[in-house]
Amino acid sequence: MKRKFSSILMLASTALLLVACAKNQTTTPTDQVAPEKTSSSNSQEPVKVPLTLWHYYTSEATQNALTKLIDDYNASGGKAQVKQQLIPRDELMKKYTLGITTGDLPDLAVIDNPDSAAYSAMGLFTDLTEQFNTSSHNQFQEGPLATGTYQGKLYTLPFRYNALAVWVNTDMIEAAGIDTMPATWTGFLETCKKLKDTNPGVYPFAFAAAKSEEGTFQFIPFLYSAGGSVDDMASEGSVQALANIKTLVNTGYASNEVINWAQGDVEKQFAAGNAAMMLNGSWQIPNLATDAPDLKYQIISLPTDGKNASCMGGENIGITTSCDNIEAAWDFLTYATSKEISIAFNSSIGTISPRSDVTAEEQYPDNEAMQVFAQQMAYAIARGPSPKWSEISENIQTAIQAVLIDAETPEQAGSAAAKKIAEINATLN
């Protein structure tokens, strides 16, 4: 019995000695305890999802504003880490087209608003309808929001917008004895006559009518103001709009060179004092400050021939079909188009927030000129949306050119355009 107890005691002592030795052993890196590692990992911030964004913003001011927006987001608690890439516009559109087939696309893509429907139809963008409808982040103006839709689904969100208005040389208007700016088309023609009589060497008005998208862009306000429509260029209002721009050239109120002018050319004419008024957008403000820093001007709405109208320009932003993490991309998208960020981004580059909960006074409290541009968004017309917009626009450009060079009457040009546009639209049914 004593021998048995002695054996048990010896075994217990041995066990205690082994435990003590184990506690005193030095732990090597491969012996680290797993639970402690897990605890340390959980205390770190979640890893952000890397995303790429393609855009065509070559303007230094816009590049700087976009970089600030992205840097601020990356430094925030957002779910993604966004990296941008600038690609010249023509090259970018080709890369989008090729990438739809090859899958070589960014996660996020900026696109001109009239191109949104066409590239959505081609398969560039992910359907965001569900995310948008279930989000509290959905306060956008009707027109800009419509440009991002295709077949009743939403593919892109409005990002940066602008609209057209009339710029007026204040000194020339005062010299002509004009106290009140015209609100109607008839009054506008009377104002042009007074300006021409006062200063025969200066054209009263300048606008862009080049055979390009800029020509269509600047014609849209004339078209809808007169009661016309892109979908029926043969209508009475559409024909009247063509007749109106023809009148401007035939009377010498506008130069016959408008058929060659892009919007940048129009700005140069206004800055040089060759035109008393011009149709243009807010993006020309920094250009005019450089070209004619002492020029005094005011901004007014385009005189109406029936109803107020302008045309909206600008871009949308969407998530591509190559994006693997829609949740992270949507997180960035809602940040970039949120009210606070939208105001800051657009205000810094002289463009307009497309959000419906942002007022002109709120975005530009001390800038009356920009307030007028912002107000134009209330009745700015979207180009399209249509997956065949580029073809539709080309026929409008052809009609404008034909009328201004006296190759066709407004009725003939409008009828020809209407027939071709109807054929284009028929292919969409």
Short mmCIF file of C-alpha atoms in Angstrom, two decimals, residues 89-323:
data_model
loop_
_atom_site.label_atom_id
_atom_site.label_comp_id
_atom_site.label_asym_id
_atom_site.label_seq_id
_atom_site.Cartn_x
_atom_site.Cartn_y
_atom_site.Cartn_z
CA ARG A 89 -12.60 61.28 -75.00
CA ASP A 90 -12.38 59.70 -78.47
CA GLU A 91 -10.04 57.00 -77.19
CA LEU A 92 -12.20 56.44 -74.12
CA MET A 93 -15.34 55.77 -76.16
CA LYS A 94 -13.42 53.23 -78.24
CA LYS A 95 -12.12 51.54 -75.08
CA TYR A 96 -15.66 51.37 -73.69
CA THR A 97 -16.91 49.76 -76.91
CA LEU A 98 -14.06 47.24 -77.07
CA GLY A 99 -14.21 46.54 -73.35
CA ILE A 100 -17.86 45.50 -73.53
CA THR A 101 -16.66 42.53 -75.62
CA THR A 102 -13.34 41.80 -73.95
CA GLY A 103 -14.28 42.60 -70.36
CA ASP A 104 -11.39 45.05 -70.09
CA LEU A 105 -13.35 47.76 -68.32
CA PRO A 106 -13.04 49.88 -65.17
CA ASP A 107 -15.37 49.43 -62.22
CA LEU A 108 -16.80 52.95 -62.59
CA ALA A 109 -17.25 54.95 -65.79
CA VAL A 110 -18.02 58.58 -66.60
CA ILE A 111 -20.01 59.17 -69.78
CA ASP A 112 -21.57 62.12 -71.62
CA ASN A 113 -25.28 62.12 -70.78
CA PRO A 114 -26.62 61.66 -74.35
CA ASP A 115 -24.37 58.59 -74.74
CA SER A 116 -25.62 56.90 -71.57
CA ALA A 117 -28.59 55.11 -73.16
CA ALA A 118 -26.57 53.87 -76.14
CA TYR A 119 -23.82 52.37 -73.99
CA SER A 120 -26.33 50.96 -71.53
CA ALA A 121 -27.99 49.16 -74.43
CA MET A 122 -24.59 47.84 -75.51
CA GLY A 123 -23.97 46.35 -72.06
CA LEU A 124 -21.50 48.78 -70.51
CA PHE A 125 -23.44 49.55 -67.35
CA THR A 126 -24.99 47.56 -64.52
CA ASP A 127 -28.69 48.03 -63.77
CA LEU A 128 -28.95 50.23 -60.66
CA THR A 129 -32.73 50.42 -60.47
CA GLU A 130 -33.09 48.33 -57.31
CA GLN A 131 -30.28 50.10 -55.45
CA PHE A 132 -31.70 53.48 -56.41
CA ASN A 133 -35.31 52.72 -55.53
CA THR A 134 -34.42 51.31 -52.11
CA SER A 135 -31.99 54.12 -51.27
CA SER A 136 -32.68 57.40 -49.53
CA HIS A 137 -30.13 58.85 -51.96
CA ASN A 138 -32.46 59.50 -54.90
CA GLN A 139 -33.19 63.22 -55.08
CA PHE A 140 -32.32 64.24 -58.65
CA GLN A 141 -33.93 66.55 -61.16
CA GLU A 142 -36.19 64.73 -63.58
CA GLY A 143 -34.34 65.72 -66.76
CA PRO A 144 -30.82 64.68 -65.74
CA LEU A 145 -32.11 61.48 -64.15
CA ALA A 146 -33.94 60.55 -67.35
CA THR A 147 -30.69 60.62 -69.32
CA GLY A 148 -29.45 57.64 -67.31
CA THR A 149 -32.42 55.42 -68.10
CA TYR A 150 -32.89 52.81 -70.81
CA GLN A 151 -36.06 50.75 -71.32
CA GLY A 152 -37.40 51.82 -67.94
CA LYS A 153 -34.28 50.88 -65.98
CA LEU A 154 -31.69 53.18 -64.42
CA TYR A 155 -28.06 52.59 -65.38
CA THR A 156 -26.22 55.82 -64.54
CA LEU A 157 -26.58 58.69 -62.06
CA PRO A 158 -26.28 62.41 -62.94
CA PHE A 159 -22.86 63.73 -61.92
CA ARG A 160 -21.86 67.09 -63.44
CA TYR A 161 -24.30 69.25 -65.41
CA ASN A 162 -24.62 72.52 -67.30
CA ALA A 163 -27.15 74.39 -69.39
CA LEU A 164 -27.21 77.08 -72.07
CA ALA A 165 -28.13 80.73 -71.59
CA VAL A 166 -27.57 84.04 -73.39
CA TRP A 167 -24.54 86.18 -72.57
CA VAL A 168 -24.93 89.92 -73.10
CA ASN A 169 -22.19 92.56 -73.50
CA THR A 170 -23.37 95.16 -70.97
CA ASP A 171 -21.61 98.14 -72.57
CA MET A 172 -23.04 97.40 -76.03
CA ILE A 173 -26.55 96.98 -74.70
CA GLU A 174 -26.33 100.27 -72.83
CA ALA A 175 -24.90 102.05 -75.88
CA ALA A 176 -27.91 100.85 -77.89
CA GLY A 177 -30.25 102.36 -75.31
CA ILE A 178 -31.73 99.02 -74.32
CA ASP A 179 -32.97 99.12 -70.74
CA THR A 180 -34.86 95.83 -70.58
CA MET A 181 -33.67 92.57 -72.03
CA PRO A 182 -36.15 90.77 -74.28
CA ALA A 183 -38.17 87.81 -73.05
CA THR A 184 -39.81 86.86 -76.36
CA TRP A 185 -38.48 85.97 -79.80
CA THR A 186 -40.06 89.07 -81.34
CA GLY A 187 -38.45 91.25 -78.69
CA PHE A 188 -35.14 89.49 -79.27
CA LEU A 189 -35.18 90.35 -82.98
CA GLU A 190 -35.98 93.98 -82.10
CA THR A 191 -33.02 94.03 -79.72
CA CYS A 192 -30.79 92.61 -82.46
CA LYS A 193 -31.92 95.37 -84.83
CA LYS A 194 -31.09 98.10 -82.30
CA LEU A 195 -27.67 96.59 -81.70
CA LYS A 196 -27.01 96.37 -85.43
CA ASP A 197 -28.12 99.95 -86.05
CA THR A 198 -25.91 101.24 -83.21
CA ASN A 199 -22.83 99.26 -84.17
CA PRO A 200 -23.01 97.89 -87.76
CA GLY A 201 -19.57 96.30 -87.50
CA VAL A 202 -20.62 93.97 -84.69
CA TYR A 203 -22.96 91.00 -85.03
CA PRO A 204 -25.77 91.21 -82.47
CA PHE A 205 -25.74 87.48 -81.75
CA ALA A 206 -23.42 84.47 -82.05
CA PHE A 207 -24.24 80.78 -81.77
CA ALA A 208 -22.69 77.46 -82.79
CA ALA A 209 -24.13 75.63 -85.80
CA ALA A 210 -21.22 73.41 -86.81
CA LYS A 211 -22.02 69.95 -88.13
CA SER A 212 -21.29 68.29 -84.81
CA GLU A 213 -22.99 67.43 -81.54
CA GLU A 214 -22.34 71.03 -80.44
CA GLY A 215 -24.51 72.24 -83.32
CA THR A 216 -27.39 70.03 -82.18
CA PHE A 217 -26.82 71.02 -78.56
CA GLN A 218 -27.22 74.71 -79.36
CA PHE A 219 -30.20 74.17 -81.67
CA ILE A 220 -32.26 72.29 -79.07
CA PRO A 221 -33.37 75.48 -77.18
CA PHE A 222 -34.57 77.06 -80.45
CA LEU A 223 -36.36 73.82 -81.35
CA TYR A 224 -38.31 73.30 -78.14
CA SER A 225 -38.94 77.00 -77.53
CA ALA A 226 -40.80 77.11 -80.84
CA GLY A 227 -42.85 74.05 -79.91
CA GLY A 228 -40.82 71.65 -82.03
CA SER A 229 -39.48 68.22 -81.22
CA VAL A 230 -36.58 65.97 -82.11
CA ASP A 231 -39.08 63.20 -82.81
CA ASP A 232 -40.94 65.29 -85.41
CA MET A 233 -38.67 67.67 -87.27
CA ALA A 234 -41.44 68.21 -89.83
CA SER A 235 -43.85 69.69 -87.28
CA GLU A 236 -44.86 73.34 -87.45
CA GLY A 237 -42.75 74.21 -84.39
CA SER A 238 -39.67 72.39 -85.69
CA VAL A 239 -39.87 74.10 -89.07
CA GLN A 240 -40.32 77.45 -87.30
CA ALA A 241 -37.16 76.82 -85.25
CA LEU A 242 -35.18 76.20 -88.46
CA ALA A 243 -36.70 79.36 -89.92
CA ASN A 244 -35.71 81.34 -86.82
CA ILE A 245 -32.01 80.54 -87.05
CA LYS A 246 -32.15 81.21 -90.79
CA THR A 247 -33.60 84.65 -90.04
CA LEU A 248 -30.70 85.45 -87.73
CA VAL A 249 -28.18 84.77 -90.50
CA ASN A 250 -30.17 86.28 -93.39
CA THR A 251 -30.68 89.57 -91.53
CA GLY A 252 -27.03 89.80 -90.58
CA TYR A 253 -27.86 89.50 -86.91
CA ALA A 254 -25.55 86.48 -86.86
CA SER A 255 -22.57 85.68 -89.04
CA ASN A 256 -22.95 83.13 -91.84
CA GLU A 257 -19.79 81.58 -90.38
CA VAL A 258 -21.84 80.04 -87.58
CA ILE A 259 -22.02 76.88 -89.70
CA ASN A 260 -18.32 76.40 -88.91
CA TRP A 261 -18.33 77.54 -85.29
CA ALA A 262 -18.09 75.31 -82.26
CA GLN A 263 -18.93 76.76 -78.85
CA GLY A 264 -15.30 77.68 -78.20
CA ASP A 265 -15.30 79.72 -81.41
CA VAL A 266 -18.44 81.53 -80.29
CA GLU A 267 -16.75 82.48 -77.02
CA LYS A 268 -13.77 83.88 -78.92
CA GLN A 269 -16.07 86.07 -81.05
CA PHE A 270 -17.86 87.40 -77.97
CA ALA A 271 -14.58 88.00 -76.12
CA ALA A 272 -13.12 89.87 -79.10
CA GLY A 273 -16.14 92.21 -79.26
CA ASN A 274 -17.33 90.82 -82.59
CA ALA A 275 -20.70 89.80 -81.13
CA ALA A 276 -22.88 91.67 -78.66
CA MET A 277 -24.61 88.51 -77.41
CA MET A 278 -23.89 84.80 -77.55
CA LEU A 279 -25.51 81.48 -76.68
CA ASN A 280 -23.16 79.49 -74.47
CA GLY A 281 -22.65 77.66 -71.20
CA SER A 282 -21.18 78.42 -67.80
CA TRP A 283 -17.96 76.54 -68.60
CA GLN A 284 -16.95 79.61 -70.65
CA ILE A 285 -16.64 81.80 -67.55
CA PRO A 286 -12.96 80.98 -66.90
CA ASN A 287 -12.20 81.20 -70.64
CA LEU A 288 -13.77 84.65 -70.87
CA ALA A 289 -11.89 85.76 -67.77
CA THR A 290 -8.68 84.94 -69.62
CA ASP A 291 -9.65 86.21 -73.08
CA ALA A 292 -11.40 89.41 -71.99
CA PRO A 293 -10.83 90.05 -68.26
CA ASP A 294 -12.30 93.57 -68.40
CA LEU A 295 -15.45 92.66 -70.35
CA LYS A 296 -18.69 93.41 -68.51
CA TYR A 297 -21.52 90.99 -69.20
CA GLN A 298 -24.78 89.67 -67.86
CA ILE A 299 -26.57 86.34 -68.30
CA ILE A 300 -30.21 86.04 -69.35
CA SER A 301 -32.55 83.24 -70.35
CA LEU A 302 -32.94 82.50 -74.05
CA PRO A 303 -35.95 84.53 -75.28
CA THR A 304 -38.92 82.28 -75.84
CA ASP A 305 -40.89 81.63 -79.01
CA GLY A 306 -43.64 79.95 -77.02
CA LYS A 307 -42.10 78.34 -73.96
CA ASN A 308 -38.86 78.48 -72.01
CA ALA A 309 -36.22 76.02 -73.13
CA SER A 310 -32.55 75.28 -72.72
CA CYS A 311 -30.42 72.22 -73.36
CA MET A 312 -28.61 70.24 -70.72
CA GLY A 313 -25.04 69.13 -71.04
CA GLY A 314 -22.84 67.22 -68.65
CA GLU A 315 -21.99 63.73 -67.59
CA ASN A 316 -23.35 60.74 -65.74
CA ILE A 317 -21.46 58.11 -63.79
CA GLY A 318 -22.24 54.41 -63.53
CA ILE A 319 -21.00 50.98 -62.46
CA THR A 320 -19.80 48.79 -65.30
CA THR A 321 -20.73 45.16 -65.90
CA SER A 322 -17.11 44.19 -65.17
CA CYS A 323 -17.30 45.39 -61.57
#
